[in-house]
Amino acid sequence: EIVLTQSPGTLSLSPGERATLSCRASQSVSSSYLAWYQQKPGQAPRLLIHGASSRATGIPDRFSGSGSGTDFTLTISRLEPEDFAVYYCQQFGSSPWTFGQGTKVEIK
Amino acid sequence: QVQLVQSGSELKKPGASVKVSCKASGYTFTSYAMNWVRQAPGQGLEWMGWINTNTGNPTYAQGFTGRFVFSLDTSVSTAYLQISSLKAEDTAMYYCARRAQGVLDYWGQGTLVTVSS
């Protein structure tokens, strides 16, 4: 099973700042099979990024994804108030599909 | 527009069973696999498995075999998750999610299942 480790666990930032979230895999993951999701309190997760770097439909361009192999990054260039949430990475290249434990982006 | 609408919250006693529904609309139901994801209170996301909406063939992740059953009623574009012999540790939010080229692109709103005596 591929274990995804996200860091940091919590990121305390102010609106307008840049957020950099990390997702490290225990084995190499094809970039095609790495996704990022956003979850706000009381809501279902929402797809942000697929194929490691492609934004899903309707996702603002302040969200970007990068990486390959075992190291992947989600960057939010300038935090908006609605971006404070929990973010999960997920791999679906190897069964069982796995999620990282999440990074909470909170208002400083 | 694509929508996945799940059934409402459930409160069950240990040992009972529960069946959660996920009704799809806005797309051809049999063109996309349906996945199930569990989220225990205050915890992260856990992939439970998926069901092929063409063949009805389910695939279960480790830890979700035996008591968990995925099923379909394609005539009403609905997927089901049934959990039997409920335990307290089954208390969680359960999500259905459509899979498109691997990613989970649309999610239901979630169904909270609470198991308590």
Short mmCIF file of C-alpha atoms in Angstrom, two decimals:
data_model
loop_
_atom_site.label_atom_id
_atom_site.label_comp_id
_atom_site.label_asym_id
_atom_site.label_seq_id
_atom_site.Cartn_x
_atom_site.Cartn_y
_atom_site.Cartn_z
CA GLU A 1 0.00 0.00 0.00
CA ILE A 2 1.32 3.44 -0.89
CA VAL A 3 1.38 5.71 2.14
CA LEU A 4 0.99 9.43 1.50
CA THR A 5 2.42 11.73 4.15
CA GLN A 6 1.33 15.36 4.10
CA SER A 7 3.18 18.19 5.76
CA PRO A 8 2.79 20.31 7.65
CA GLY A 9 -0.20 19.09 9.61
CA THR A 10 -1.38 22.64 10.12
CA LEU A 11 -0.39 25.80 8.28
CA SER A 12 -1.23 29.13 9.94
CA LEU A 13 -1.23 31.96 7.43
CA SER A 14 -2.89 35.27 6.75
CA PRO A 15 -5.08 36.14 3.75
CA GLY A 16 -2.92 37.19 0.84
CA GLU A 17 -0.02 34.97 1.85
CA ARG A 18 1.33 32.03 -0.14
CA ALA A 19 0.63 28.48 1.02
CA THR A 20 2.84 25.56 0.14
CA LEU A 21 1.57 22.07 1.00
CA SER A 22 3.62 18.91 0.62
CA CYS A 23 2.59 15.32 -0.15
CA ARG A 24 5.26 12.64 0.00
CA ALA A 25 4.61 9.08 -1.20
CA SER A 26 6.22 5.93 0.20
CA GLN A 27 6.69 4.67 -3.38
CA SER A 28 6.82 6.39 -6.72
CA VAL A 29 3.44 7.55 -8.02
CA SER A 30 2.83 8.38 -11.64
CA SER A 31 2.00 12.06 -11.92
CA SER A 32 -1.10 11.09 -13.84
CA TYR A 33 -2.48 9.46 -10.74
CA LEU A 34 -2.05 12.14 -8.10
CA ALA A 35 -4.92 14.42 -7.11
CA TRP A 36 -5.64 17.12 -4.52
CA TYR A 37 -8.95 17.82 -2.80
CA GLN A 38 -10.22 20.63 -0.60
CA GLN A 39 -12.64 20.05 2.25
CA LYS A 40 -14.37 22.78 4.21
CA PRO A 41 -16.13 22.11 7.52
CA GLY A 42 -19.45 20.37 7.05
CA GLN A 43 -18.90 19.89 3.33
CA ALA A 44 -17.88 17.07 1.04
CA PRO A 45 -14.40 17.14 -0.46
CA ARG A 46 -13.99 18.99 -3.76
CA LEU A 47 -11.55 18.05 -6.52
CA LEU A 48 -8.93 20.75 -7.05
CA ILE A 49 -6.08 19.22 -9.02
CA HIS A 50 -5.71 16.04 -11.07
CA GLY A 51 -2.75 14.64 -12.93
CA ALA A 52 -0.59 16.37 -10.30
CA SER A 53 -0.85 19.76 -12.01
CA SER A 54 -4.13 20.14 -13.92
CA ARG A 55 -6.80 22.29 -12.31
CA ALA A 56 -10.29 20.83 -12.19
CA THR A 57 -13.13 22.71 -13.82
CA GLY A 58 -13.88 26.01 -12.12
CA ILE A 59 -10.81 26.01 -9.87
CA PRO A 60 -9.13 29.45 -9.68
CA ASP A 61 -5.63 29.80 -11.08
CA ARG A 62 -4.22 30.73 -7.67
CA PHE A 63 -4.20 26.96 -7.07
CA SER A 64 -1.36 25.06 -8.70
CA GLY A 65 0.10 21.59 -8.36
CA SER A 66 3.51 20.25 -9.16
CA GLY A 67 5.83 17.36 -8.51
CA SER A 68 6.70 13.88 -9.63
CA GLY A 69 7.83 10.53 -8.32
CA THR A 70 7.43 10.67 -4.56
CA ASP A 71 7.21 14.42 -3.93
CA PHE A 72 4.23 16.56 -4.83
CA THR A 73 3.24 20.11 -3.91
CA LEU A 74 0.03 22.11 -3.85
CA THR A 75 0.58 25.87 -3.91
CA ILE A 76 -2.01 28.54 -3.24
CA SER A 77 -0.42 31.74 -4.51
CA ARG A 78 -2.48 34.26 -2.51
CA LEU A 79 -4.83 32.96 0.12
CA GLU A 80 -8.41 34.13 -0.08
CA PRO A 81 -10.73 33.86 2.95
CA GLU A 82 -12.56 30.93 1.32
CA ASP A 83 -9.32 28.93 0.96
CA PHE A 84 -8.99 28.19 4.66
CA ALA A 85 -9.82 24.50 4.74
CA VAL A 86 -8.27 21.03 4.90
CA TYR A 87 -6.43 19.73 1.84
CA TYR A 88 -5.87 16.09 0.97
CA CYS A 89 -3.68 14.45 -1.63
CA GLN A 90 -4.71 11.12 -3.12
CA GLN A 91 -3.06 8.52 -5.33
CA PHE A 92 -4.99 6.19 -7.58
CA GLY A 93 -2.17 4.52 -9.46
CA SER A 94 -1.95 1.56 -7.15
CA SER A 95 -4.72 -0.26 -5.32
CA PRO A 96 -5.72 0.38 -2.65
CA TRP A 97 -6.15 4.03 -3.45
CA THR A 98 -4.91 6.10 -0.55
CA PHE A 99 -5.29 9.60 0.82
CA GLY A 100 -2.84 11.63 2.82
CA GLN A 101 -3.86 12.53 6.35
CA GLY A 102 -4.58 16.13 5.35
CA THR A 103 -3.13 19.59 5.90
CA LYS A 104 -5.27 22.17 7.63
CA VAL A 105 -4.77 25.72 6.40
CA GLU A 106 -5.98 28.03 9.14
CA ILE A 107 -6.19 31.77 9.56
CA LYS A 108 -3.29 33.19 11.54
CA GLN B 1 -25.53 19.41 -13.93
CA VAL B 2 -24.02 16.39 -12.25
CA GLN B 3 -25.46 15.68 -8.81
CA LEU B 4 -25.07 12.88 -6.32
CA VAL B 5 -27.73 13.02 -3.62
CA GLN B 6 -27.35 10.73 -0.63
CA SER B 7 -29.93 9.54 1.87
CA GLY B 8 -30.26 11.15 5.26
CA SER B 9 -28.52 10.56 8.56
CA GLU B 10 -29.02 7.26 10.33
CA LEU B 11 -28.92 6.34 14.01
CA LYS B 12 -28.53 2.61 14.56
CA LYS B 13 -27.89 0.26 17.43
CA PRO B 14 -24.89 -2.05 17.49
CA GLY B 15 -25.58 -5.21 15.53
CA ALA B 16 -28.12 -3.59 13.24
CA SER B 17 -27.74 -2.94 9.50
CA VAL B 18 -27.93 0.23 7.46
CA LYS B 19 -28.31 0.93 3.74
CA VAL B 20 -27.14 4.25 2.36
CA SER B 21 -28.30 5.38 -1.07
CA CYS B 22 -26.62 7.66 -3.60
CA LYS B 23 -28.83 8.88 -6.45
CA ALA B 24 -27.05 10.22 -9.49
CA SER B 25 -28.39 12.68 -12.02
CA GLY B 26 -27.10 14.85 -14.84
CA TYR B 27 -25.02 12.18 -16.55
CA THR B 28 -25.20 8.61 -17.83
CA PHE B 29 -24.98 6.55 -14.65
CA THR B 30 -23.37 3.51 -16.23
CA SER B 31 -20.56 5.52 -17.82
CA TYR B 32 -18.73 6.18 -14.56
CA ALA B 33 -17.69 3.98 -11.66
CA MET B 34 -19.00 4.83 -8.21
CA ASN B 35 -16.67 4.95 -5.24
CA TRP B 36 -17.30 5.05 -1.50
CA VAL B 37 -15.21 6.97 1.02
CA ARG B 38 -15.46 6.95 4.80
CA GLN B 39 -14.58 9.77 7.15
CA ALA B 40 -14.64 9.04 10.87
CA PRO B 41 -15.38 12.01 13.17
CA GLY B 42 -12.51 14.48 13.08
CA GLN B 43 -10.45 12.18 10.89
CA GLY B 44 -9.25 12.00 7.30
CA LEU B 45 -10.61 10.32 4.20
CA GLU B 46 -10.49 6.55 3.75
CA TRP B 47 -11.21 4.89 0.42
CA MET B 48 -13.58 1.96 0.85
CA GLY B 49 -13.70 0.69 -2.72
CA TRP B 50 -15.77 1.02 -5.84
CA ILE B 51 -18.42 -0.59 -7.97
CA ASN B 52 -18.44 -0.97 -11.73
CA THR B 53 -21.77 0.55 -12.75
CA ASN B 54 -21.81 -1.46 -15.99
CA THR B 55 -21.28 -4.92 -14.57
CA GLY B 56 -22.19 -4.39 -10.93
CA ASN B 57 -18.84 -5.89 -9.94
CA PRO B 58 -17.63 -4.43 -6.61
CA THR B 59 -14.06 -4.03 -5.38
CA TYR B 60 -13.48 -3.60 -1.67
CA ALA B 61 -10.44 -2.10 0.01
CA GLN B 62 -8.85 -4.07 2.81
CA GLY B 63 -10.80 -3.51 5.96
CA PHE B 64 -14.09 -3.24 4.13
CA THR B 65 -14.71 -6.86 3.26
CA GLY B 66 -17.40 -9.03 4.77
CA ARG B 67 -19.77 -6.54 6.41
CA PHE B 68 -19.78 -3.96 3.60
CA VAL B 69 -21.71 -4.45 0.36
CA PHE B 70 -21.89 -2.15 -2.66
CA SER B 71 -24.86 -2.55 -4.98
CA LEU B 72 -26.74 -0.77 -7.73
CA ASP B 73 -30.16 -0.14 -9.15
CA THR B 74 -29.36 1.17 -12.61
CA SER B 75 -33.07 1.68 -13.40
CA VAL B 76 -33.05 4.60 -10.94
CA SER B 77 -29.37 5.56 -11.29
CA THR B 78 -28.69 4.76 -7.65
CA ALA B 79 -25.79 3.17 -5.84
CA TYR B 80 -26.07 1.66 -2.39
CA LEU B 81 -23.77 0.94 0.52
CA GLN B 82 -25.01 -1.60 3.03
CA ILE B 83 -23.23 -2.20 6.31
CA SER B 84 -24.27 -5.12 8.49
CA SER B 85 -23.48 -6.03 12.11
CA LEU B 86 -22.81 -2.38 12.88
CA LYS B 87 -20.19 -1.50 15.47
CA ALA B 88 -19.50 1.75 17.28
CA GLU B 89 -16.39 2.23 15.17
CA ASP B 90 -18.55 2.35 12.03
CA THR B 91 -19.77 5.75 13.17
CA ALA B 92 -18.67 8.03 10.36
CA MET B 93 -19.68 10.14 7.40
CA TYR B 94 -19.97 8.04 4.27
CA TYR B 95 -19.55 9.64 0.86
CA CYS B 96 -20.25 8.34 -2.61
CA ALA B 97 -18.12 9.84 -5.35
CA ARG B 98 -18.10 9.49 -9.11
CA ARG B 99 -14.84 8.39 -10.65
CA ALA B 100 -13.72 9.96 -13.91
CA GLN B 101 -10.37 8.79 -15.30
CA GLY B 102 -9.33 7.86 -11.81
CA VAL B 103 -10.15 11.04 -9.92
CA LEU B 104 -13.23 11.52 -7.79
CA ASP B 105 -14.75 14.47 -9.61
CA TYR B 106 -18.20 14.70 -8.03
CA TRP B 107 -19.15 13.81 -4.49
CA GLY B 108 -22.39 13.27 -2.66
CA GLN B 109 -23.14 15.45 0.34
CA GLY B 110 -22.40 12.60 2.72
CA THR B 111 -24.50 10.43 5.00
CA LEU B 112 -23.77 10.37 8.71
CA VAL B 113 -24.17 6.94 10.24
CA THR B 114 -24.13 6.91 14.03
CA VAL B 115 -23.94 3.62 15.89
CA SER B 116 -24.91 3.89 19.52
CA SER B 117 -26.82 1.89 22.06
#
